[in-house]
GROMACS .gro file of C-alpha atoms in nm:
model
  346
    1MET     CA    1   3.904   0.950  -5.420
    2HIS     CA    2   3.907   1.140  -5.049
    3ASN     CA    3   3.638   1.314  -5.147
    4ALA     CA    4   3.460   0.978  -5.327
    5GLN     CA    5   3.544   0.775  -4.950
    6SER     CA    6   3.359   1.094  -4.752
    7ARG     CA    7   3.076   1.011  -5.005
    8ARG     CA    8   3.067   0.680  -4.950
    9GLY     CA    9   3.066   0.718  -4.570
   10ALA     CA   10   2.847   0.944  -4.487
   11HIS     CA   11   2.601   0.720  -4.747
   12GLN     CA   12   2.680   0.473  -4.511
   13GLU     CA   13   2.595   0.623  -4.210
   14LYS     CA   14   2.287   0.721  -4.335
   15GLN     CA   15   2.194   0.417  -4.408
   16ARG     CA   16   2.293   0.310  -4.057
   17ASP     CA   17   2.052   0.592  -3.905
   18LYS     CA   18   1.724   0.428  -4.129
   19ARG     CA   19   1.825   0.098  -4.045
   20ARG     CA   20   1.824   0.198  -3.665
   21LEU     CA   21   1.504   0.402  -3.724
   22LYS     CA   22   1.344   0.117  -3.863
   23GLU     CA   23   1.443  -0.118  -3.634
   24ALA     CA   24   1.388   0.139  -3.312
   25LYS     CA   25   1.120   0.069  -3.101
   26SER     CA   26   0.805   0.253  -2.990
   27PHE     CA   27   0.759   0.319  -2.673
   28GLY     CA   28   0.441   0.108  -2.661
   29GLU     CA   29   0.658  -0.179  -2.787
   30PHE     CA   30   0.908  -0.153  -2.452
   31GLY     CA   31   0.561  -0.090  -2.271
   32GLU     CA   32   0.455  -0.391  -2.306
   33ARG     CA   33   0.774  -0.564  -2.276
   34TRP     CA   34   0.818  -0.391  -1.901
   35PHE     CA   35   0.493  -0.506  -1.843
   36GLN     CA   36   0.625  -0.913  -1.924
   37GLU     CA   37   0.915  -0.867  -1.749
   38ALA     CA   38   0.914  -0.676  -1.418
   39ARG     CA   39   0.790  -0.812  -1.135
   40MET     CA   40   0.513  -0.631  -0.922
   41ALA     CA   41   0.230  -0.740  -0.742
   42ASP     CA   42  -0.105  -0.854  -0.970
   43SER     CA   43  -0.343  -0.583  -0.793
   44THR     CA   44  -0.017  -0.323  -0.928
   45LYS     CA   45  -0.006  -0.434  -1.224
   46ALA     CA   46  -0.391  -0.466  -1.258
   47MET     CA   47  -0.340  -0.082  -1.181
   48ARG     CA   48  -0.097   0.023  -1.390
   49ARG     CA   49  -0.206  -0.112  -1.706
   50ALA     CA   50  -0.533   0.040  -1.711
   51ILE     CA   51  -0.325   0.398  -1.629
   52PHE     CA   52  -0.140   0.280  -1.894
   53GLU     CA   53  -0.443   0.236  -2.137
   54ARG     CA   54  -0.643   0.480  -2.035
   55ASP     CA   55  -0.371   0.796  -2.047
   56ILE     CA   56  -0.067   0.718  -2.161
   57LEU     CA   57  -0.109   0.502  -2.497
   58PRO     CA   58  -0.320   0.674  -2.680
   59LYS     CA   59  -0.064   0.940  -2.640
   60PHE     CA   60   0.263   0.777  -2.671
   61ARG     CA   61   0.225   0.451  -2.840
   62SER     CA   62   0.354   0.474  -3.155
   63ARG     CA   63   0.620   0.713  -3.061
   64LEU     CA   64   1.001   0.621  -3.026
   65LEU     CA   65   1.178   0.667  -2.686
   66THR     CA   66   1.385   0.924  -2.857
   67GLU     CA   67   1.072   1.190  -2.939
   68ILE     CA   68   0.922   1.170  -2.590
   69THR     CA   69   1.038   1.514  -2.419
   70PRO     CA   70   0.989   1.572  -2.047
   71ASP     CA   71   0.761   1.864  -2.161
   72ASP     CA   72   0.531   1.602  -2.330
   73LEU     CA   73   0.492   1.401  -1.985
   74ARG     CA   74   0.490   1.713  -1.786
   75ALA     CA   75   0.117   1.811  -2.075
   76MET     CA   76   0.026   1.441  -1.994
   77CYS     CA   77   0.005   1.469  -1.711
   78ALA     CA   78  -0.137   1.837  -1.601
   79LYS     CA   79  -0.398   1.653  -1.875
   80VAL     CA   80  -0.500   1.375  -1.619
   81LYS     CA   81  -0.436   1.619  -1.288
   82GLU     CA   82  -0.760   1.844  -1.497
   83ARG     CA   83  -0.986   1.548  -1.482
   84GLY     CA   84  -0.961   1.566  -1.076
   85ALA     CA   85  -0.671   1.302  -1.040
   86PRO     CA   86  -0.347   1.401  -0.906
   87ALA     CA   87  -0.291   1.063  -0.788
   88THR     CA   88  -0.327   0.903  -1.168
   89ALA     CA   89  -0.113   1.195  -1.245
   90VAL     CA   90   0.148   1.102  -1.056
   91HIS     CA   91   0.148   0.763  -1.181
   92VAL     CA   92   0.166   0.832  -1.550
   93ARG     CA   93   0.525   0.966  -1.450
   94ASP     CA   94   0.607   0.690  -1.254
   95ILE     CA   95   0.444   0.430  -1.541
   96VAL     CA   96   0.695   0.604  -1.830
   97LYS     CA   97   0.962   0.699  -1.598
   98LEU     CA   98   0.969   0.255  -1.469
   99ILE     CA   99   0.961   0.180  -1.846
  100PHE     CA  100   1.257   0.434  -2.016
  101GLY     CA  101   1.450   0.306  -1.741
  102PHE     CA  102   1.368  -0.045  -1.831
  103ALA     CA  103   1.430   0.029  -2.151
  104ILE     CA  104   1.782   0.207  -2.077
  105LEU     CA  105   1.867  -0.131  -1.876
  106HIS     CA  106   1.800  -0.308  -2.213
  107GLY     CA  107   2.061  -0.069  -2.391
  108GLU     CA  108   1.878   0.228  -2.508
  109LYS     CA  109   2.072   0.491  -2.548
  110VAL     CA  110   1.823   0.795  -2.453
  111ALA     CA  111   1.748   0.994  -2.169
  112ASN     CA  112   1.478   0.950  -1.946
  113PRO     CA  113   1.211   1.209  -2.021
  114ALA     CA  114   1.054   1.122  -1.626
  115GLU     CA  115   1.381   1.218  -1.460
  116GLU     CA  116   1.356   1.568  -1.541
  117VAL     CA  117   0.930   1.582  -1.396
  118GLY     CA  118   0.958   1.588  -1.028
  119PRO     CA  119   0.650   1.446  -0.864
  120ALA     CA  120   0.595   1.691  -0.678
  121SER     CA  121   0.588   1.908  -0.981
  122ILE     CA  122   0.266   1.770  -1.080
  123ALA     CA  123   0.113   1.726  -0.710
  124THR     CA  124   0.209   1.711  -0.386
  125PHE     CA  125   0.072   1.397  -0.111
  126VAL     CA  126   0.108   1.315   0.230
  127PRO     CA  127   0.432   1.182   0.249
  128LYS     CA  128   0.384   0.818   0.171
  129ASP     CA  129   0.592   0.659   0.506
  130ARG     CA  130   0.331   0.870   0.749
  131SER     CA  131   0.254   0.721   1.053
  132LEU     CA  132   0.120   0.870   1.350
  133SER     CA  133   0.248   0.973   1.700
  134PRO     CA  134   0.056   0.864   2.038
  135SER     CA  135  -0.023   1.169   2.041
  136GLU     CA  136  -0.194   1.130   1.695
  137ILE     CA  137  -0.344   0.844   1.800
  138ARG     CA  138  -0.522   1.004   2.123
  139ASP     CA  139  -0.652   1.279   1.860
  140MET     CA  140  -0.729   1.056   1.618
  141LEU     CA  141  -0.965   0.850   1.815
  142GLY     CA  142  -1.105   1.110   1.993
  143GLN     CA  143  -1.292   1.270   1.694
  144LEU     CA  144  -1.337   0.947   1.539
  145GLU     CA  145  -1.647   0.940   1.860
  146HIS     CA  146  -1.782   1.285   1.707
  147VAL     CA  147  -1.762   1.247   1.340
  148PRO     CA  148  -2.111   1.180   1.175
  149THR     CA  149  -2.079   0.757   1.093
  150LEU     CA  150  -2.251   0.440   1.214
  151PRO     CA  151  -2.113   0.297   1.496
  152THR     CA  152  -2.003  -0.037   1.309
  153ILE     CA  153  -1.732   0.210   1.089
  154ARG     CA  154  -1.531   0.370   1.432
  155LEU     CA  155  -1.520   0.005   1.566
  156GLY     CA  156  -1.360  -0.129   1.196
  157MET     CA  157  -1.153   0.172   1.200
  158LYS     CA  158  -1.034   0.076   1.595
  159LEU     CA  159  -0.966  -0.269   1.399
  160ILE     CA  160  -0.763  -0.169   1.166
  161LEU     CA  161  -0.524  -0.003   1.383
  162ILE     CA  162  -0.532  -0.314   1.662
  163THR     CA  163  -0.496  -0.568   1.436
  164MET     CA  164  -0.282  -0.369   1.158
  165VAL     CA  165  -0.442  -0.583   0.867
  166ARG     CA  166  -0.500  -0.401   0.501
  167LYS     CA  167  -0.843  -0.190   0.497
  168SER     CA  168  -0.938  -0.487   0.218
  169GLU     CA  169  -0.857  -0.731   0.414
  170LEU     CA  170  -1.149  -0.641   0.675
  171GLN     CA  171  -1.383  -0.471   0.379
  172ASP     CA  172  -1.420  -0.833   0.277
  173ALA     CA  173  -1.355  -0.988   0.586
  174VAL     CA  174  -1.651  -1.270   0.638
  175TRP     CA  175  -1.762  -1.478   0.946
  176ASP     CA  176  -1.666  -1.780   0.880
  177GLU     CA  177  -1.258  -1.603   0.940
  178VAL     CA  178  -1.341  -1.551   1.271
  179ASP     CA  179  -1.221  -1.886   1.570
  180PHE     CA  180  -1.343  -1.663   1.897
  181GLU     CA  181  -1.276  -1.952   2.112
  182ASN     CA  182  -0.921  -1.929   1.985
  183ALA     CA  183  -0.911  -1.572   1.915
  184VAL     CA  184  -0.756  -1.615   1.573
  185TRP     CA  185  -0.893  -1.487   1.220
  186SER     CA  186  -0.747  -1.645   0.950
  187ILE     CA  187  -0.736  -1.470   0.602
  188PRO     CA  188  -0.807  -1.710   0.271
  189LYS     CA  189  -0.518  -1.669   0.099
  190GLU     CA  190  -0.746  -1.600  -0.206
  191ARG     CA  191  -0.803  -1.278  -0.002
  192MET     CA  192  -0.380  -1.174   0.060
  193LYS     CA  193  -0.196  -0.961  -0.111
  194ARG     CA  194   0.075  -1.223  -0.125
  195SER     CA  195  -0.159  -1.495  -0.198
  196LYS     CA  196  -0.081  -1.702   0.204
  197ALA     CA  197  -0.303  -1.721   0.389
  198HIS     CA  198  -0.246  -1.547   0.700
  199ASN     CA  199  -0.312  -1.572   1.064
  200VAL     CA  200  -0.477  -1.232   1.273
  201TYR     CA  201  -0.425  -1.298   1.633
  202LEU     CA  202  -0.678  -1.108   1.857
  203PRO     CA  203  -0.603  -0.949   2.164
  204GLN     CA  204  -0.931  -0.883   2.377
  205GLN     CA  205  -1.001  -0.596   2.275
  206ALA     CA  206  -1.027  -0.707   1.925
  207ILE     CA  207  -1.228  -0.952   2.036
  208ASP     CA  208  -1.504  -0.742   2.210
  209ILE     CA  209  -1.482  -0.488   1.859
  210MET     CA  210  -1.597  -0.835   1.686
  211ILE     CA  211  -1.873  -0.932   1.935
  212ALA     CA  212  -2.020  -0.599   1.853
  213LEU     CA  213  -1.983  -0.629   1.531
  214LYS     CA  214  -2.100  -0.967   1.528
  215THR     CA  215  -2.412  -0.812   1.751
  216CYS     CA  216  -2.465  -0.570   1.463
  217ALA     CA  217  -2.438  -0.770   1.142
  218GLY     CA  218  -2.760  -1.008   1.214
  219ASN     CA  219  -2.783  -1.273   0.965
  220SER     CA  220  -2.438  -1.136   0.730
  221ARG     CA  221  -2.235  -1.355   0.635
  222TYR     CA  222  -2.000  -1.029   0.671
  223LEU     CA  223  -1.809  -0.871   0.951
  224LEU     CA  224  -1.901  -0.495   0.808
  225PRO     CA  225  -2.212  -0.565   0.566
  226SER     CA  226  -2.316  -0.314   0.331
  227ARG     CA  227  -2.566  -0.001   0.471
  228TYR     CA  228  -2.838  -0.104   0.235
  229ASP     CA  229  -2.759  -0.499   0.143
  230ALA     CA  230  -2.648  -0.729   0.411
  231ASP     CA  231  -2.557  -0.963   0.129
  232ALA     CA  232  -2.280  -0.745   0.052
  233PRO     CA  233  -1.959  -0.618   0.195
  234MET     CA  234  -1.932  -0.270   0.304
  235SER     CA  235  -1.880   0.073   0.035
  236ARG     CA  236  -1.490   0.042  -0.058
  237ALA     CA  237  -1.558   0.447  -0.053
  238THR     CA  238  -1.639   0.451   0.359
  239PHE     CA  239  -1.322   0.441   0.522
  240ASN     CA  240  -1.116   0.704   0.304
  241ARG     CA  241  -1.442   0.949   0.372
  242ILE     CA  242  -1.423   0.874   0.755
  243THR     CA  243  -1.008   0.957   0.777
  244THR     CA  244  -1.065   1.302   0.615
  245ALA     CA  245  -1.376   1.371   0.806
  246VAL     CA  246  -1.201   1.328   1.164
  247VAL     CA  247  -0.843   1.532   0.971
  248VAL     CA  248  -1.136   1.826   0.933
  249ARG     CA  249  -1.287   1.812   1.274
  250ALA     CA  250  -0.969   1.777   1.448
  251LYS     CA  251  -0.807   2.101   1.281
  252LYS     CA  252  -1.173   2.236   1.378
  253GLU     CA  253  -1.125   2.185   1.737
  254GLY     CA  254  -0.717   2.308   1.639
  255LEU     CA  255  -0.587   1.964   1.736
  256PRO     CA  256  -0.220   1.891   1.536
  257LEU     CA  257  -0.314   1.597   1.384
  258GLU     CA  258  -0.259   1.606   0.982
  259SER     CA  259  -0.404   1.401   0.708
  260PHE     CA  260  -0.297   1.036   0.744
  261THR     CA  261  -0.495   0.766   0.504
  262VAL     CA  262  -0.672   0.437   0.611
  263HIS     CA  263  -0.390   0.266   0.497
  264ASP     CA  264  -0.100   0.501   0.783
  265LEU     CA  265  -0.258   0.248   1.045
  266ARG     CA  266  -0.154   0.000   1.000
  267ARG     CA  267   0.238   0.142   0.907
  268THR     CA  268   0.121   0.301   1.248
  269GLY     CA  269   0.176  -0.008   1.434
  270SER     CA  270   0.488  -0.161   1.256
  271THR     CA  271   0.638   0.187   1.335
  272LEU     CA  272   0.616   0.190   1.673
  273LEU     CA  273   0.612  -0.111   1.707
  274ASN     CA  274   0.937  -0.152   1.579
  275GLU     CA  275   1.100   0.185   1.751
  276LEU     CA  276   0.955   0.034   2.168
  277GLY     CA  277   1.228  -0.264   2.041
  278PHE     CA  278   0.945  -0.557   1.982
  279ASN     CA  279   1.124  -0.792   1.715
  280SER     CA  280   1.104  -0.734   1.348
  281ASP     CA  281   1.037  -1.051   1.264
  282TRP     CA  282   0.725  -1.119   1.456
  283ILE     CA  283   0.656  -0.779   1.363
  284GLU     CA  284   0.678  -0.852   1.023
  285LYS     CA  285   0.433  -1.169   1.073
  286CYS     CA  286   0.196  -0.967   1.150
  287LEU     CA  287   0.202  -0.762   0.861
  288ALA     CA  288   0.195  -1.055   0.644
  289HIS     CA  289   0.528  -0.921   0.463
  290GLU     CA  290   0.711  -1.196   0.353
  291ASP     CA  291   0.839  -1.330   0.039
  292GLY     CA  292   1.147  -1.165  -0.047
  293ARG     CA  293   0.990  -0.838   0.117
  294SER     CA  294   1.309  -0.911   0.326
  295SER     CA  295   1.613  -1.168   0.334
  296ARG     CA  296   1.471  -1.257   0.641
  297GLY     CA  297   1.108  -1.348   0.491
  298ILE     CA  298   1.243  -1.622   0.230
  299TYR     CA  299   1.361  -1.865   0.497
  300ASN     CA  300   1.184  -1.741   0.808
  301LYS     CA  301   0.920  -2.024   0.818
  302ALA     CA  302   0.824  -1.954   1.216
  303GLU     CA  303   0.534  -1.862   1.229
  304TYR     CA  304   0.589  -1.690   1.610
  305GLU     CA  305   0.181  -1.768   1.723
  306HIS     CA  306   0.284  -1.703   2.099
  307GLN     CA  307   0.532  -1.403   2.061
  308ARG     CA  308   0.281  -1.266   1.783
  309ARG     CA  309  -0.013  -1.278   2.062
  310HIS     CA  310   0.134  -1.116   2.357
  311MET     CA  311   0.297  -0.844   2.166
  312MET     CA  312  -0.037  -0.790   1.971
  313GLN     CA  313  -0.172  -0.831   2.353
  314GLU     CA  314   0.050  -0.543   2.429
  315TRP     CA  315   0.022  -0.346   2.102
  316ALA     CA  316  -0.376  -0.321   2.177
  317ASN     CA  317  -0.303  -0.210   2.566
  318LEU     CA  318  -0.089   0.041   2.473
  319ILE     CA  319  -0.335   0.199   2.195
  320ASP     CA  320  -0.627   0.236   2.518
  321ALA     CA  321  -0.362   0.360   2.730
  322TRP     CA  322  -0.272   0.645   2.463
  323ALA     CA  323  -0.632   0.681   2.407
  324GLY     CA  324  -0.686   0.724   2.767
  325GLY     CA  325  -0.380   0.949   2.790
  326ARG     CA  326  -0.207   0.756   3.063
  327LYS     CA  327   0.142   0.568   3.076
  328TYR     CA  328   0.193   0.258   2.976
  329SER     CA  329   0.489   0.061   2.984
  330PRO     CA  330   0.470  -0.277   2.724
  331THR     CA  331   0.645  -0.611   2.809
  332LEU     CA  332   0.893  -0.654   2.457
  333TYR     CA  333   0.889  -1.074   2.572
  334PRO     CA  334   0.591  -1.286   2.644
  335PRO     CA  335   0.630  -1.388   3.018
  336SER     CA  336   0.649  -1.773   3.015
  337MET     CA  337   0.904  -1.690   2.677
  338ASP     CA  338   1.271  -1.909   2.707
  339LEU     CA  339   1.518  -1.687   2.506
  340LEU     CA  340   1.781  -1.924   2.443
  341THR     CA  341   1.580  -2.171   2.352
  342PRO     CA  342   1.502  -2.128   1.941
  343GLU     CA  343   1.116  -2.160   1.824
  344PRO     CA  344   1.008  -2.576   1.757
  345ASN     CA  345   0.872  -2.443   1.396
  346VAL     CA  346   1.188  -2.314   1.255
   0.00000   0.00000   0.00000
């Protein structure tokens, strides 16, 4: 009797296992669900989707989650790294981690293989939160004058540092967006990462750079036209090449300038302005960080034009002072600002 019961129990357990296997979802299916439900910027989604389809799915598409081991993931990342794409290899690991995390959140009892594969074991990069110090800004601007490139590209690098715009926002900028008279560059929503139009208030130094660029651009509609075609924007790779050249030259000169990316110039502005004590709401507005990036962003509709114009001018003055090895004490508030009166457009 007892034997029959235990046999029946074992049989039921077996059936349950079979059923579980049948209902188990593959990595590919969870991946698709994750792409549908996860919130991320369109550009990030497009990049991750490309990596998912090209590098991850061919191997993992029909595998059950329980069948994917840390060693499988390591081997996949190693293969991508071998073709000279270490950054993509790190993204492969991150995407697998996120998809497993999503599955676990939805009740799957499975270990996340990516937890055992540290990104540093795949490739090491300059940390993401790199920002340059005032002395590094001085070295960077000094070396920028000596690397072989067009004068307009040097001006473009300075403009990114001064205005804190994203690289793509400058690369595709057209003259119709620039209002010299009111010293404002209005980037339409189609060109913004968060699909919301953005005003960049231009300090005098940025206006001077734009006048120089306009003089060089001839009849092109682009601030920085392609070297070979006035009707096309500049090459996507140029700024990245220049940052590398600047660091290589600095090293030869014995200067302590570590590697940095173009995006780090934008982060540098944010970090140093915060450290100097400028209002973080104004800084967030200058960076076009909205739509939930911070809890304040959800209801903070103020444009802070007056304050931002003042802060951007102080920032440009600071950069000039650092570049020239001079001291400069910024004023944190516009002289005409009444600190007790709220903004009219709050």
